[in-house]
C-alpha positions as YAML, in Angstrom:
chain: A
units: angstrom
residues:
- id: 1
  name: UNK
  ca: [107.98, 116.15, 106.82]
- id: 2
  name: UNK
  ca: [106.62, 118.98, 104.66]
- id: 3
  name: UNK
  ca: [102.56, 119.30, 105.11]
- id: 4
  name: UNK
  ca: [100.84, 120.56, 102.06]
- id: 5
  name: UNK
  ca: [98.18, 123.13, 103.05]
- id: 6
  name: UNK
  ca: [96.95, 124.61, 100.16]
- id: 7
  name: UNK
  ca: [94.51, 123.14, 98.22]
- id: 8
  name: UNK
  ca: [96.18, 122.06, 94.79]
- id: 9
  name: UNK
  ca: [94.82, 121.00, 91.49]
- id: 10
  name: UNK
  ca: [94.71, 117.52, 90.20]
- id: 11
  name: UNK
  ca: [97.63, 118.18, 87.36]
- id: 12
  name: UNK
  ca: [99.73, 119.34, 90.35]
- id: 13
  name: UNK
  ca: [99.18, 116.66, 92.45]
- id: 14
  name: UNK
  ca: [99.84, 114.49, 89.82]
- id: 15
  name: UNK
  ca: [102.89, 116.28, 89.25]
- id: 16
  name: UNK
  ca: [103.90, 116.29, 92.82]
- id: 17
  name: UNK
  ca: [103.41, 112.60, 92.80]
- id: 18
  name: UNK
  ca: [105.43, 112.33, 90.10]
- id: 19
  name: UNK
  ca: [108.35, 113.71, 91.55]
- id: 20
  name: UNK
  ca: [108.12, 112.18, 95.07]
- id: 21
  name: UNK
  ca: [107.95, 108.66, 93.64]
- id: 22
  name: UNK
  ca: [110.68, 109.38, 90.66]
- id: 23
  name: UNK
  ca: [113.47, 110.84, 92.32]
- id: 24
  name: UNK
  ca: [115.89, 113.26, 90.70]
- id: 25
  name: UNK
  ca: [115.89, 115.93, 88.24]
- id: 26
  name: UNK
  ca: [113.66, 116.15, 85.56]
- id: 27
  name: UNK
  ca: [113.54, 118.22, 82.03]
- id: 28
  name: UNK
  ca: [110.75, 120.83, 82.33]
- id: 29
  name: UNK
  ca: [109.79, 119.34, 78.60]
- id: 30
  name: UNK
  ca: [109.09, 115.87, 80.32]
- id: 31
  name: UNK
  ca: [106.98, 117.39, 82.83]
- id: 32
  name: UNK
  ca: [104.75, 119.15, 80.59]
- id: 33
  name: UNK
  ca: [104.21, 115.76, 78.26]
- id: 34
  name: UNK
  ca: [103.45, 113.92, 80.99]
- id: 35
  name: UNK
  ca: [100.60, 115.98, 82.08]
- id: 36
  name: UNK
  ca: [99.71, 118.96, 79.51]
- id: 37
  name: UNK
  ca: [100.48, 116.84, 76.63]
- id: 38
  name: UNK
  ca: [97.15, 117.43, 74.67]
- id: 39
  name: UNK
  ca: [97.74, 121.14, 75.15]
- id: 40
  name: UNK
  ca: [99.65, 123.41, 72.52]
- id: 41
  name: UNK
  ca: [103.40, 123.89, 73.27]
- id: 42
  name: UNK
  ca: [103.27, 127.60, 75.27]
- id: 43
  name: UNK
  ca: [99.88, 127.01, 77.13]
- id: 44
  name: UNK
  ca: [101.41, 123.45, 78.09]
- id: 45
  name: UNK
  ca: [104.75, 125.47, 79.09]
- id: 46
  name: UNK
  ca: [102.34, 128.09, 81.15]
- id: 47
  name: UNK
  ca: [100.51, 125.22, 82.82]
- id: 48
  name: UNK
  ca: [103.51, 124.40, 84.42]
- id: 49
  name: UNK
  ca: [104.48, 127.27, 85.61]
- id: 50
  name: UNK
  ca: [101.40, 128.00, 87.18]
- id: 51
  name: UNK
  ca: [101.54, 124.74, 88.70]
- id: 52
  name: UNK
  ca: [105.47, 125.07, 89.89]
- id: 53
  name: UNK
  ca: [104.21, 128.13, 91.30]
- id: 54
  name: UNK
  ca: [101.28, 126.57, 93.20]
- id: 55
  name: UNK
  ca: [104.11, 123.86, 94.38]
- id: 56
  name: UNK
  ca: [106.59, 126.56, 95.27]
- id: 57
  name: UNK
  ca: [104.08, 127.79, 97.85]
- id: 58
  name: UNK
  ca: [103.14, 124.46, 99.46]
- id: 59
  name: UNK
  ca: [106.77, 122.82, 99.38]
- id: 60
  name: UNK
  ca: [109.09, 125.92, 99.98]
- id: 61
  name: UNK
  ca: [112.63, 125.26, 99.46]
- id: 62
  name: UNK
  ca: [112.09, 121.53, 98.90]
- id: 63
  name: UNK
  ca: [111.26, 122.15, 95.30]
- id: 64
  name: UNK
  ca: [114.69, 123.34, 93.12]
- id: 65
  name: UNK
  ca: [113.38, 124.57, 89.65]
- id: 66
  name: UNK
  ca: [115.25, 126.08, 87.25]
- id: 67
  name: UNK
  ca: [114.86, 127.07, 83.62]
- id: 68
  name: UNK
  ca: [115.78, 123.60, 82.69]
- id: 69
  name: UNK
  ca: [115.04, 120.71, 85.31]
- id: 70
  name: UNK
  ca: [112.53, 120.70, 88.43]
- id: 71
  name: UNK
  ca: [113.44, 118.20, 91.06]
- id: 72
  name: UNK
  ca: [112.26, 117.35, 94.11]
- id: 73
  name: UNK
  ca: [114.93, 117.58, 97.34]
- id: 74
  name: UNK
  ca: [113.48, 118.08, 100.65]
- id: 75
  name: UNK
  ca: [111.63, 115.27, 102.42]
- id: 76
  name: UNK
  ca: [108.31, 114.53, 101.29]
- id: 77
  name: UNK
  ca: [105.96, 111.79, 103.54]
- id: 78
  name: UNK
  ca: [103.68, 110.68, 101.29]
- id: 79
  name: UNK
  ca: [101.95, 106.85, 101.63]
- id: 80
  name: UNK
  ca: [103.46, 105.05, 99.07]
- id: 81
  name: UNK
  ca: [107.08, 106.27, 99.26]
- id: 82
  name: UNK
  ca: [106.86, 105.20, 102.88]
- id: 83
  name: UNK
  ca: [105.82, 102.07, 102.45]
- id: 84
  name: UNK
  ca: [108.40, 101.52, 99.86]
- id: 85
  name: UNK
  ca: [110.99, 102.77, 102.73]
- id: 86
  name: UNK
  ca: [109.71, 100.03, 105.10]
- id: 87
  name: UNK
  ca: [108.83, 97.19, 102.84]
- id: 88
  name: UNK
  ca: [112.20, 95.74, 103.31]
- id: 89
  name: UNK
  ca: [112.29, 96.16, 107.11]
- id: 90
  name: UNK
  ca: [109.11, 96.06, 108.73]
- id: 91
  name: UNK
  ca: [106.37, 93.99, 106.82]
- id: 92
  name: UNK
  ca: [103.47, 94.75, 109.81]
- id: 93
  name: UNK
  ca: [104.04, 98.31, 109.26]
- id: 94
  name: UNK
  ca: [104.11, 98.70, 105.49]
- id: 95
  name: UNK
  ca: [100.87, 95.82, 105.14]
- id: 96
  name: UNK
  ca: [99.45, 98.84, 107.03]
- id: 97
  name: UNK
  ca: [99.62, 101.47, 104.42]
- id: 98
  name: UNK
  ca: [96.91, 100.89, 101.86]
- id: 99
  name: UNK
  ca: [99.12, 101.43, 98.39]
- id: 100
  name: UNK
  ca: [96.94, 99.00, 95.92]
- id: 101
  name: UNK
  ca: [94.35, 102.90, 96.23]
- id: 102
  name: UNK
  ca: [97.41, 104.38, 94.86]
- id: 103
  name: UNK
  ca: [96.03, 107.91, 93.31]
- id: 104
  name: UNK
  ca: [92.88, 106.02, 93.07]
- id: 105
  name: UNK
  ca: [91.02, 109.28, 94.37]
- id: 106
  name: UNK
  ca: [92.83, 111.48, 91.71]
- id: 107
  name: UNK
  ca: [90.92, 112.18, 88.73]
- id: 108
  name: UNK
  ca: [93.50, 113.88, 85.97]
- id: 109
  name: UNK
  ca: [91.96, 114.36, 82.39]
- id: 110
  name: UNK
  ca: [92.91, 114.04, 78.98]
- id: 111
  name: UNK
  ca: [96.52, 113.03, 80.56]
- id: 112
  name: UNK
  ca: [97.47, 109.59, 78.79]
- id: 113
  name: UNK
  ca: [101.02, 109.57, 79.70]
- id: 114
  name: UNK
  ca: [100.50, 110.58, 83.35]
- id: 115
  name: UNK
  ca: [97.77, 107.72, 83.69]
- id: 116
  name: UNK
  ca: [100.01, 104.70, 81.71]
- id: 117
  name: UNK
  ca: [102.53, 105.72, 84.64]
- id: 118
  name: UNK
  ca: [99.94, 106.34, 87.34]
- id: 119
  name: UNK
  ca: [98.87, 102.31, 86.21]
- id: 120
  name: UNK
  ca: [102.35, 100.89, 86.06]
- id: 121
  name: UNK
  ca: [103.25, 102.69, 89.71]
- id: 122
  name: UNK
  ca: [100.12, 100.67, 90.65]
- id: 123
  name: UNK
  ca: [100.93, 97.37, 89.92]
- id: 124
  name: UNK
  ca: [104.37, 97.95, 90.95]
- id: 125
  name: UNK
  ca: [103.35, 98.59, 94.56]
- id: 126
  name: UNK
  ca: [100.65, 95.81, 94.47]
- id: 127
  name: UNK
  ca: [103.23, 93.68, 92.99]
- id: 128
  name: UNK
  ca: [105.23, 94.44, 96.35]
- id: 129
  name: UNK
  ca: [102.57, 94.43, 98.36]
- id: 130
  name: UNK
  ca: [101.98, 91.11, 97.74]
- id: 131
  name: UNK
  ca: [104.51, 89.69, 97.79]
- id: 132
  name: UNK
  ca: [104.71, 91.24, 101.26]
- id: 133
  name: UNK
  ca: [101.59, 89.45, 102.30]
- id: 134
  name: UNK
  ca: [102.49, 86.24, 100.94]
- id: 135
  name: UNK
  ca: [105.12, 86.45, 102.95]
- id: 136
  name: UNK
  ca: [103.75, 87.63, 105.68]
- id: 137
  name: UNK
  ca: [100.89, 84.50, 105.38]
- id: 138
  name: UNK
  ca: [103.54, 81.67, 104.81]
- id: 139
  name: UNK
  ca: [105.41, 82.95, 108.09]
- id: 140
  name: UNK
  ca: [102.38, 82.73, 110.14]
- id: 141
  name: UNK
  ca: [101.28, 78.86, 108.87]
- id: 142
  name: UNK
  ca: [105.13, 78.34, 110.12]
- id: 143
  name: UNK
  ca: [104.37, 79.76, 113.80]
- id: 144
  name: UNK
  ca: [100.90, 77.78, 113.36]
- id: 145
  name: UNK
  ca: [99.42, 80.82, 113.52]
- id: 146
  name: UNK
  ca: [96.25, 79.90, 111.55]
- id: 147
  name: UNK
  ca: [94.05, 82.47, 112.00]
- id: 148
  name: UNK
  ca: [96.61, 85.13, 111.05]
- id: 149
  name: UNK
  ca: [97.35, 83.46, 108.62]
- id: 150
  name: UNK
  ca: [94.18, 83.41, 106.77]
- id: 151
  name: UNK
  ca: [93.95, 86.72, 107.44]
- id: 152
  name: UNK
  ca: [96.95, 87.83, 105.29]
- id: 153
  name: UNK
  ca: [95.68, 85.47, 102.38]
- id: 154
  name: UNK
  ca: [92.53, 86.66, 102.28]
- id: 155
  name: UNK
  ca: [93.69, 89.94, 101.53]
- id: 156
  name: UNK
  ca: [96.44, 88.65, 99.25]
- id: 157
  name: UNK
  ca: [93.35, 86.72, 97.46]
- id: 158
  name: UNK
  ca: [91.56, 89.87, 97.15]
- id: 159
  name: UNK
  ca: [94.64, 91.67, 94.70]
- id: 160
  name: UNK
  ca: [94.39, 88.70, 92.13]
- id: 161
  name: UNK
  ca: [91.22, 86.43, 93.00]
- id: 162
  name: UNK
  ca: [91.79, 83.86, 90.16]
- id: 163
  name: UNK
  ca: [95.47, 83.12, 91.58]
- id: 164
  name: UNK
  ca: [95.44, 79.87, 93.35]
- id: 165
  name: UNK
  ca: [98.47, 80.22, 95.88]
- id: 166
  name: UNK
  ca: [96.57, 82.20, 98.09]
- id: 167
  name: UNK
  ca: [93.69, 80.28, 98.00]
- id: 168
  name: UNK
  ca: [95.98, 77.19, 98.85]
- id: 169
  name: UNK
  ca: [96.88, 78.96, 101.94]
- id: 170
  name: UNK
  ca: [93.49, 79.68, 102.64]
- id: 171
  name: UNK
  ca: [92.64, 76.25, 102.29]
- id: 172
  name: UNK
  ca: [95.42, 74.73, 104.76]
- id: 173
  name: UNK
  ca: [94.69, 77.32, 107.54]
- id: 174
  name: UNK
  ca: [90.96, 76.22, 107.65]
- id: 175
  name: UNK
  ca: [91.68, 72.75, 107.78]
- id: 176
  name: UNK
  ca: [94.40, 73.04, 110.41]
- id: 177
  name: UNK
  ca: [92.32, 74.98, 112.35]
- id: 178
  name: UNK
  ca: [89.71, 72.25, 112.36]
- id: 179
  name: UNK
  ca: [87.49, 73.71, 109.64]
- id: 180
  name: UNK
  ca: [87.81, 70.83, 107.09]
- id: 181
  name: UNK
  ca: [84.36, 71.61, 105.55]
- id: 182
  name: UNK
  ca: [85.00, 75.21, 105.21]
- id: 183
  name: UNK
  ca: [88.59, 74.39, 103.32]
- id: 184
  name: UNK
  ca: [87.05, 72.26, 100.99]
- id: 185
  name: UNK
  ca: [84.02, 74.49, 100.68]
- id: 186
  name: UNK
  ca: [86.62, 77.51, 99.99]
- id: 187
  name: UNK
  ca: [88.33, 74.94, 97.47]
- id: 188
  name: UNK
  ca: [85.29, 74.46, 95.70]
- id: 189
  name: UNK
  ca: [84.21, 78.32, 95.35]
- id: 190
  name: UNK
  ca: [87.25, 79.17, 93.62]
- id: 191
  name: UNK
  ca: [87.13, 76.24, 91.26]
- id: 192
  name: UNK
  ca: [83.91, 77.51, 90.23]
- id: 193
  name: UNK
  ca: [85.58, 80.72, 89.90]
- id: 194
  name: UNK
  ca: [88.32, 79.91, 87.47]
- id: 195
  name: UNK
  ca: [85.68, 77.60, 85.45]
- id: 196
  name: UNK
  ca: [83.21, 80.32, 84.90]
- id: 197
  name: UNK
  ca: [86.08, 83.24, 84.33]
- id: 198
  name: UNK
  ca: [89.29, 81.54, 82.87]
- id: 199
  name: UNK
  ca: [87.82, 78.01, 82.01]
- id: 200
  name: UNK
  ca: [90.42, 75.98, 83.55]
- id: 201
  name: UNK
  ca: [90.87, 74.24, 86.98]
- id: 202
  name: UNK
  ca: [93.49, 74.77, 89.90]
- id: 203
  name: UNK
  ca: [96.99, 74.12, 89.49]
- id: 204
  name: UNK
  ca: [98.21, 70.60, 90.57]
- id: 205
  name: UNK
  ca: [99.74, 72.07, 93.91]
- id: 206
  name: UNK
  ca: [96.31, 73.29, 94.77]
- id: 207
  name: UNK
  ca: [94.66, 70.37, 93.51]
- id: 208
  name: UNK
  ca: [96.26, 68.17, 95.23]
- id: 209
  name: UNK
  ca: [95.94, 69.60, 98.78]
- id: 210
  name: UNK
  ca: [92.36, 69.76, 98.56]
- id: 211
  name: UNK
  ca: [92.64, 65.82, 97.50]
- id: 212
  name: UNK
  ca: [94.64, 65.36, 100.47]
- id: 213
  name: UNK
  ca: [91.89, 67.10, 103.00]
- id: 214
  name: UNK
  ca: [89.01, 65.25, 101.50]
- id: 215
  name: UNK
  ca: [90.79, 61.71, 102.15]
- id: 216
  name: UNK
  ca: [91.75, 63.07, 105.92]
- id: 217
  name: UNK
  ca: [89.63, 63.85, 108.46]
- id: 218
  name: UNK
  ca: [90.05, 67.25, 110.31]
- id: 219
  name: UNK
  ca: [92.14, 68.11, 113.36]
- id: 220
  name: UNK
  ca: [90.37, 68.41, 116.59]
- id: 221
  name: UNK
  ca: [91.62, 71.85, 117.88]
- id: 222
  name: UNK
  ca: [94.87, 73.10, 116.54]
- id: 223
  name: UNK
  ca: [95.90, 73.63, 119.89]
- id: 224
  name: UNK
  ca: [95.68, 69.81, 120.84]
- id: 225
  name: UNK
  ca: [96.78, 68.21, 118.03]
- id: 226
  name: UNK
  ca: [99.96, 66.20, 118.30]
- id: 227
  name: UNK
  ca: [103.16, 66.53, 116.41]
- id: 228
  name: UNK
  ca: [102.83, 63.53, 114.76]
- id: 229
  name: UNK
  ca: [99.59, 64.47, 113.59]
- id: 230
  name: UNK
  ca: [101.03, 67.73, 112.45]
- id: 231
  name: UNK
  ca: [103.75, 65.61, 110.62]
- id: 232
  name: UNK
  ca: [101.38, 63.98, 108.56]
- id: 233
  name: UNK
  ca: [98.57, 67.09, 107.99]
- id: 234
  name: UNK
  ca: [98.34, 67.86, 104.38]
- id: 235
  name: UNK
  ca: [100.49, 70.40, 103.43]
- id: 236
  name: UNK
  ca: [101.30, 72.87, 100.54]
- id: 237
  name: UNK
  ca: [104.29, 73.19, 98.60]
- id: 238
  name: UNK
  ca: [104.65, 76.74, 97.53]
...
């Protein structure tokens, strides 16, 4: 792990993000359009050597540069490449790191290029992250883990709120945890949601399951309820 100490401005962090999350060696004329690339050709060529410079300091030997290409080689812990390292190993762990605030702090002007991959970084690692927690929420309604459960599709609701499959698991955790009136209440809320925002209604999985709840009556303590009632609960079909 290689901490960075000095303070650094936000063109070379961006840079050093850059480079951490895009592995290998990269043409010093890339480097400069993708962050001085509103700047004339020699003071966008000086910018970044000042900032390899600045980098060179903080980094040490983990930075190679030479007249042509500057990679990145030594190890560099930064949030988001760890969480892609544990993503496919250790779902607790990486639904720990907070990578939807992905550079959200870093302000870089007049950089269009830098931001349009900045934005599609993002919504790569939300994608992931996601997916992650719908994971993650489906595995817990399987140990009948309810609470949990809800938990993980809240904040799975929270990256898209219009999508209805975490809602859906929202919905069935409530109600299998006795809360029928707050799953159909939930239900409701985001039906109003996608009328005012999108003007349409739930899906037909969704749809359905709440249909299902409102003709049953709720579970008396997930903890007492039978199999066979468990057999016959509602359920939703991913």
């Amino acid at each position: 792990r290689v901490p960075i100490t000095p303070s650094l401005g936000a063109k070379t962090l961006g840079l050093i993000a850059f480079l951490a999350l895009e592995p290998g060696p990269h043409r010093r004329e890339e480097l400069t359009a993708l962050l001085w690339g509103d700047s004339p050709e020699e003071k966008a060529r000086a910018s970044l050597r000042q900032a390899l410079t600045h980098l060179r300091d903080a980094l040490g030997d983990s930075l190679r540069v030479d007249r042509a290409t500057v990679e990145l080689t030594g190890p560099l812990e930064c949030d988001a490449a760890q969480f892609l390292r544990v993503a496919g190993v250790d779902a607790a762990a990486a639904l720990a790191i907070d990578v939807p605030r992905f550079l959200s702090g870093l302000t870089v002007r007049n950089c269009q290029a830098f931001q349009e991959w900045a934005d599609e970084k993002r919504l790569e690692l939300v994608a992931r992250y996601a997916s992650l927690l719908a994971s993650s929420a489906r595995e817990a309604m399987a140990r009948r883990a309810w609470s949990d459960a809800r938990q993980l599709a809240e904040r799975w609701h929270r990256l898209d709120v219009l999508a209805d499959e975490p809602v859906a698991v929202i919905v069935e955790a409530q109600y299998l945890s006795g809360d029928r009136t707050g799953a159909l209440a939930t239900y409701a809320k985001h039906v109003a949601l996608l009328s005012k925002e999108v003007g349409r209604g739930p899906d037909r999985a969704l749809a359905t399951l709440a249909a299902r709840i409102e003709q049953s009556s709720a579970p008396r303590g997930s903890k007492r309820a039978t199999e066979n009632w468990y057999e016959h609960a509602p359920s939703f079909d991913a």
